[in-house]
mmCIF file of C-alpha atoms in Angstrom:
data_model
loop_
_atom_site.group_PDB
_atom_site.id
_atom_site.type_symbol
_atom_site.label_atom_id
_atom_site.label_comp_id
_atom_site.label_asym_id
_atom_site.label_seq_id
_atom_site.Cartn_x
_atom_site.Cartn_y
_atom_site.Cartn_z
ATOM 1 C CA UNK A 19 102.280 120.209 94.837
ATOM 2 C CA UNK A 20 98.496 119.865 94.608
ATOM 3 C CA UNK A 21 96.150 119.614 97.579
ATOM 4 C CA UNK A 22 92.426 119.138 97.116
ATOM 5 C CA UNK A 23 90.527 119.570 100.376
ATOM 6 C CA UNK A 24 86.877 118.557 100.812
ATOM 7 C CA UNK A 25 85.552 119.913 97.517
ATOM 8 C CA UNK A 26 81.880 119.708 96.578
ATOM 9 C CA UNK A 27 80.862 120.185 92.959
ATOM 10 C CA UNK A 28 77.316 120.427 91.613
ATOM 11 C CA UNK A 29 75.726 120.280 88.166
ATOM 12 C CA UNK A 30 72.513 122.181 88.896
ATOM 13 C CA UNK A 31 70.967 120.272 91.817
ATOM 14 C CA UNK A 32 72.993 117.120 91.252
ATOM 15 C CA UNK A 33 76.064 116.742 93.413
ATOM 16 C CA UNK A 34 78.896 115.268 91.313
ATOM 17 C CA UNK A 35 81.712 115.455 93.889
ATOM 18 C CA UNK A 36 81.123 114.978 97.613
ATOM 19 C CA UNK A 37 83.872 116.145 99.935
ATOM 20 C CA UNK A 38 86.731 114.950 97.716
ATOM 21 C CA UNK A 39 90.257 115.286 99.124
ATOM 22 C CA UNK A 40 93.509 114.186 97.545
ATOM 23 C CA UNK A 41 97.161 115.153 97.213
ATOM 24 C CA UNK A 42 99.716 114.986 94.437
ATOM 25 C CA UNK A 43 103.393 115.376 95.332
ATOM 26 C CA UNK A 44 105.987 116.763 92.959
ATOM 27 C CA UNK A 45 107.385 114.118 90.606
ATOM 28 C CA UNK A 46 104.645 111.557 91.178
ATOM 29 C CA UNK A 47 102.239 109.801 88.871
ATOM 30 C CA UNK A 48 98.948 109.633 90.756
ATOM 31 C CA UNK A 49 95.993 107.849 89.217
ATOM 32 C CA UNK A 50 92.249 108.109 89.815
ATOM 33 C CA UNK A 51 90.291 105.000 89.032
ATOM 34 C CA UNK A 52 86.559 104.431 89.146
ATOM 35 C CA UNK A 53 83.560 103.466 87.080
ATOM 36 C CA UNK A 54 82.064 105.657 84.374
ATOM 37 C CA UNK A 55 80.173 108.573 85.900
ATOM 38 C CA UNK A 56 81.985 108.325 89.253
ATOM 39 C CA UNK A 57 83.190 111.937 89.030
ATOM 40 C CA UNK A 58 86.745 111.518 87.743
ATOM 41 C CA UNK A 59 86.429 113.847 84.739
ATOM 42 C CA UNK A 60 84.483 116.353 86.837
ATOM 43 C CA UNK A 61 87.417 116.506 89.245
ATOM 44 C CA UNK A 62 89.903 117.217 86.436
ATOM 45 C CA UNK A 63 87.631 119.884 84.958
ATOM 46 C CA UNK A 64 87.409 121.514 88.399
ATOM 47 C CA UNK A 65 91.208 121.479 88.742
ATOM 48 C CA UNK A 66 91.480 123.049 85.258
ATOM 49 C CA UNK A 67 89.107 125.880 86.157
ATOM 50 C CA UNK A 68 86.314 124.762 83.811
ATOM 51 C CA UNK A 69 83.973 124.103 86.758
ATOM 52 C CA UNK A 70 83.878 126.025 90.031
ATOM 53 C CA UNK A 71 83.704 124.060 93.292
ATOM 54 C CA UNK A 72 80.870 125.034 95.624
ATOM 55 C CA UNK A 73 82.814 124.239 98.803
ATOM 56 C CA UNK A 74 86.338 123.229 99.742
ATOM 57 C CA UNK A 75 89.830 124.328 98.716
ATOM 58 C CA UNK A 76 92.241 123.556 95.904
ATOM 59 C CA UNK A 77 95.855 124.520 96.527
ATOM 60 C CA UNK A 78 98.573 124.346 93.898
ATOM 61 C CA UNK A 79 102.169 125.156 94.866
ATOM 62 C CA UNK A 80 100.776 126.879 97.952
ATOM 63 C CA UNK A 81 98.304 129.118 96.063
ATOM 64 C CA UNK A 82 94.551 128.761 96.173
ATOM 65 C CA UNK A 83 93.303 128.051 92.625
ATOM 66 C CA UNK A 84 89.715 126.866 93.265
ATOM 67 C CA UNK A 85 87.437 128.849 90.953
ATOM 68 C CA UNK A 86 90.239 130.695 89.140
ATOM 69 C CA UNK A 87 89.742 131.091 85.367
ATOM 70 C CA UNK A 88 91.157 128.307 83.198
ATOM 71 C CA UNK A 89 93.751 130.494 81.483
ATOM 72 C CA UNK A 90 95.207 131.551 84.864
ATOM 73 C CA UNK A 91 95.544 127.892 85.823
ATOM 74 C CA UNK A 92 97.345 127.026 82.564
ATOM 75 C CA UNK A 93 99.640 129.999 83.181
ATOM 76 C CA UNK A 94 100.379 128.683 86.679
ATOM 77 C CA UNK A 95 101.618 125.429 85.147
ATOM 78 C CA UNK A 96 98.692 122.993 84.915
ATOM 79 C CA UNK A 97 97.719 121.562 81.502
ATOM 80 C CA UNK A 98 94.993 119.058 80.713
ATOM 81 C CA UNK A 99 94.720 116.451 77.973
ATOM 82 C CA UNK A 100 90.928 116.240 77.728
ATOM 83 C CA UNK A 101 88.829 113.121 77.396
ATOM 84 C CA UNK A 102 88.083 112.410 73.746
ATOM 85 C CA UNK A 103 91.312 114.201 72.703
ATOM 86 C CA UNK A 104 89.550 117.373 71.465
ATOM 87 C CA UNK A 105 92.119 118.347 68.837
ATOM 88 C CA UNK A 106 91.274 121.284 66.563
ATOM 89 C CA UNK A 107 90.157 119.164 63.610
ATOM 90 C CA UNK A 108 90.346 121.816 60.874
ATOM 91 C CA UNK A 109 93.882 122.891 61.828
ATOM 92 C CA UNK A 110 97.107 121.081 60.995
ATOM 93 C CA UNK A 111 99.095 119.040 63.485
ATOM 94 C CA UNK A 112 101.704 121.798 63.717
ATOM 95 C CA UNK A 113 99.085 124.528 64.262
ATOM 96 C CA UNK A 114 97.609 122.489 67.127
ATOM 97 C CA UNK A 115 101.062 122.280 68.730
ATOM 98 C CA UNK A 116 101.640 126.022 68.300
ATOM 99 C CA UNK A 117 98.291 126.688 69.997
ATOM 100 C CA UNK A 118 99.486 124.662 72.986
ATOM 101 C CA UNK A 119 102.134 127.355 73.497
ATOM 102 C CA UNK A 120 99.763 130.323 73.112
ATOM 103 C CA UNK A 121 100.676 131.823 76.503
ATOM 104 C CA UNK A 122 104.409 131.719 75.764
ATOM 105 C CA UNK A 123 106.457 134.441 74.105
ATOM 106 C CA UNK A 124 109.810 132.632 73.677
ATOM 107 C CA UNK A 125 109.548 131.714 69.989
ATOM 108 C CA UNK A 126 112.993 130.061 69.792
ATOM 109 C CA UNK A 127 112.155 127.810 72.737
ATOM 110 C CA UNK A 128 108.690 127.094 71.293
ATOM 111 C CA UNK A 129 110.338 125.904 68.081
ATOM 112 C CA UNK A 130 112.685 123.668 70.127
ATOM 113 C CA UNK A 131 109.757 122.220 72.046
ATOM 114 C CA UNK A 132 107.891 121.426 68.810
ATOM 115 C CA UNK A 133 110.981 119.505 67.639
ATOM 116 C CA UNK A 134 110.994 117.674 70.999
ATOM 117 C CA UNK A 135 107.344 116.684 70.506
ATOM 118 C CA UNK A 136 108.268 115.308 67.064
ATOM 119 C CA UNK A 137 111.123 113.311 68.621
ATOM 120 C CA UNK A 138 108.699 111.865 71.168
ATOM 121 C CA UNK A 139 106.001 111.222 68.555
ATOM 122 C CA UNK A 140 107.718 110.589 65.184
ATOM 123 C CA UNK A 141 104.282 109.848 63.669
ATOM 124 C CA UNK A 142 103.304 113.505 64.233
ATOM 125 C CA UNK A 143 106.365 114.687 62.327
ATOM 126 C CA UNK A 144 105.239 112.637 59.309
ATOM 127 C CA UNK A 145 101.771 114.182 59.615
ATOM 128 C CA UNK A 146 102.717 117.711 60.622
ATOM 129 C CA UNK A 147 101.002 119.446 57.675
ATOM 130 C CA UNK A 148 97.950 117.188 57.816
ATOM 131 C CA UNK A 149 94.585 118.358 59.184
ATOM 132 C CA UNK A 150 94.170 116.918 62.664
ATOM 133 C CA UNK A 151 90.661 115.681 61.979
ATOM 134 C CA UNK A 152 92.086 113.179 59.469
ATOM 135 C CA UNK A 153 94.380 111.485 62.020
ATOM 136 C CA UNK A 154 93.623 108.114 63.614
ATOM 137 C CA UNK A 155 92.458 107.995 67.244
ATOM 138 C CA UNK A 156 95.938 107.058 68.465
ATOM 139 C CA UNK A 157 97.563 109.856 66.483
ATOM 140 C CA UNK A 158 95.027 112.351 67.852
ATOM 141 C CA UNK A 159 95.859 111.179 71.391
ATOM 142 C CA UNK A 160 99.556 111.761 70.683
ATOM 143 C CA UNK A 161 98.723 115.219 69.351
ATOM 144 C CA UNK A 162 96.575 116.083 72.385
ATOM 145 C CA UNK A 163 99.487 115.085 74.663
ATOM 146 C CA UNK A 164 102.002 116.960 72.544
ATOM 147 C CA UNK A 165 99.819 120.069 72.562
ATOM 148 C CA UNK A 166 99.494 119.944 76.370
ATOM 149 C CA UNK A 167 103.263 119.650 76.968
ATOM 150 C CA UNK A 168 103.847 122.674 74.690
ATOM 151 C CA UNK A 169 102.636 124.828 77.592
ATOM 152 C CA UNK A 170 105.573 123.410 79.625
ATOM 153 C CA UNK A 171 103.302 122.314 82.472
ATOM 154 C CA UNK A 172 104.619 121.371 85.894
ATOM 155 C CA UNK A 173 101.469 119.278 86.400
ATOM 156 C CA UNK A 174 99.809 117.370 83.557
ATOM 157 C CA UNK A 175 96.213 116.175 83.912
ATOM 158 C CA UNK A 176 95.355 113.248 81.635
ATOM 159 C CA UNK A 177 91.722 112.272 81.143
ATOM 160 C CA UNK A 178 91.210 108.710 79.814
ATOM 161 C CA UNK A 179 94.222 108.662 77.466
ATOM 162 C CA UNK A 180 93.672 105.009 76.470
ATOM 163 C CA UNK A 181 89.994 105.350 75.588
ATOM 164 C CA UNK A 182 89.091 103.742 72.267
ATOM 165 C CA UNK A 183 92.683 102.848 71.360
ATOM 166 C CA UNK A 184 94.057 99.508 70.169
ATOM 167 C CA UNK A 185 96.055 97.583 72.850
ATOM 168 C CA UNK A 186 99.415 98.195 71.160
ATOM 169 C CA UNK A 187 98.743 101.944 70.972
ATOM 170 C CA UNK A 188 97.671 101.935 74.645
ATOM 171 C CA UNK A 189 101.064 100.460 75.544
ATOM 172 C CA UNK A 190 102.857 103.154 73.541
ATOM 173 C CA UNK A 191 100.824 105.970 75.132
ATOM 174 C CA UNK A 192 101.565 104.678 78.636
ATOM 175 C CA UNK A 193 105.302 104.426 77.895
ATOM 176 C CA UNK A 194 105.217 108.046 76.762
ATOM 177 C CA UNK A 195 103.355 109.095 79.924
ATOM 178 C CA UNK A 196 106.204 107.518 81.924
ATOM 179 C CA UNK A 197 108.784 109.360 79.791
ATOM 180 C CA UNK A 198 107.039 112.712 80.297
ATOM 181 C CA UNK A 199 107.065 112.017 84.039
ATOM 182 C CA UNK A 200 110.760 111.022 84.027
ATOM 183 C CA UNK A 201 111.539 114.307 82.305
ATOM 184 C CA UNK A 202 110.204 116.205 85.300
ATOM 185 C CA UNK A 203 106.435 116.609 84.823
ATOM 186 C CA UNK A 204 104.120 115.518 87.629
ATOM 187 C CA UNK A 205 101.068 113.597 86.404
ATOM 188 C CA UNK A 206 97.501 113.123 87.592
ATOM 189 C CA UNK A 207 95.961 110.384 85.471
ATOM 190 C CA UNK A 208 92.281 109.496 85.155
ATOM 191 C CA UNK A 209 91.970 106.096 83.527
ATOM 192 C CA UNK A 210 89.405 103.332 83.105
ATOM 193 C CA UNK A 211 92.131 100.809 82.324
ATOM 194 C CA UNK A 212 93.005 100.272 85.999
ATOM 195 C CA UNK A 213 95.611 97.595 85.189
ATOM 196 C CA UNK A 214 97.668 99.950 83.063
ATOM 197 C CA UNK A 215 97.162 102.936 85.346
ATOM 198 C CA UNK A 216 98.289 101.093 88.482
ATOM 199 C CA UNK A 217 101.271 99.601 86.641
ATOM 200 C CA UNK A 218 102.832 103.077 86.150
ATOM 201 C CA UNK A 219 101.456 105.053 89.129
ATOM 202 C CA UNK A 220 103.077 105.737 92.497
ATOM 203 C CA UNK A 221 99.763 106.181 94.283
ATOM 204 C CA UNK A 222 96.093 105.829 93.488
ATOM 205 C CA UNK A 223 92.653 106.973 94.593
ATOM 206 C CA UNK A 224 89.371 105.200 93.886
ATOM 207 C CA UNK A 225 86.340 107.411 93.262
ATOM 208 C CA UNK A 226 82.861 105.952 93.624
ATOM 209 C CA UNK A 227 79.734 108.061 93.098
ATOM 210 C CA UNK A 228 81.559 111.313 93.778
ATOM 211 C CA UNK A 229 83.527 110.217 96.848
ATOM 212 C CA UNK A 230 87.074 108.979 97.371
ATOM 213 C CA UNK A 231 86.534 105.526 98.899
ATOM 214 C CA UNK A 232 90.043 104.044 98.843
ATOM 215 C CA UNK A 233 93.536 105.481 98.558
ATOM 216 C CA UNK A 234 97.003 104.028 98.847
ATOM 217 C CA UNK A 235 100.126 103.128 96.930
ATOM 218 C CA UNK A 236 99.551 101.590 93.524
ATOM 219 C CA UNK A 237 101.020 98.332 94.826
ATOM 220 C CA UNK A 238 98.551 98.265 97.756
ATOM 221 C CA UNK A 239 95.613 98.758 95.414
ATOM 222 C CA UNK A 240 96.894 96.118 92.989
ATOM 223 C CA UNK A 241 97.094 93.657 95.874
ATOM 224 C CA UNK A 242 93.638 94.458 97.328
ATOM 225 C CA UNK A 243 91.061 91.706 96.730
ATOM 226 C CA UNK A 244 88.273 94.296 96.701
ATOM 227 C CA UNK A 245 89.967 96.407 94.022
ATOM 228 C CA UNK A 246 90.816 93.298 91.987
ATOM 229 C CA UNK A 247 87.176 92.254 91.974
ATOM 230 C CA UNK A 248 85.808 95.698 91.175
ATOM 231 C CA UNK A 249 88.351 97.098 88.721
ATOM 232 C CA UNK A 250 90.903 94.500 87.667
ATOM 233 C CA UNK A 251 88.590 91.839 86.331
ATOM 234 C CA UNK A 252 89.110 89.639 89.379
ATOM 235 C CA UNK A 253 92.712 88.646 88.566
#
């Protein structure tokens, strides 16, 4: 579904991604793990069209999308849940969800999808008229995910969904990620919590200082002594 081939990305003179290649097949959950500043978020921003790669190719469903504008990429079926949630704080929960569907014209279906989001996240239904900026971190994460699925993406990019959340909320968010995947959405997940990420992923890539250093099935990475030491707290 997605093929990233040898991409280089620069911020000014600093090279953030160095010849990164990876693949995501339809129906999978693929996770990227790595330390802070390794280039994980940069990769997602490049896939979303927010940053242009200097070299290399990005193919999505057979089309080249490297350097295309962000709105064209959303239209093609890729949505991102950004790091830090980035909800529109001075708009209500429901207005945020409606914005997620801004490229769609099928108002009946949009209404249905909003109801679906409320079924998935009952907390958002209770808060639907509330300003998003007044929600807790966990509720904002739910809203950011709900807003992204309103675009009906084929591929969902998730950037650090567990960041700053209480352990119980992390568990809930990861269960919902699995549900979204079971309902037919392919997922590329960037996550610092390597334990949780590998527990739900099919395959994984490790990024270190802008390069992919290890890749394999999630089970292979969970079993690797090196990965355990570096990312799983040694156990």
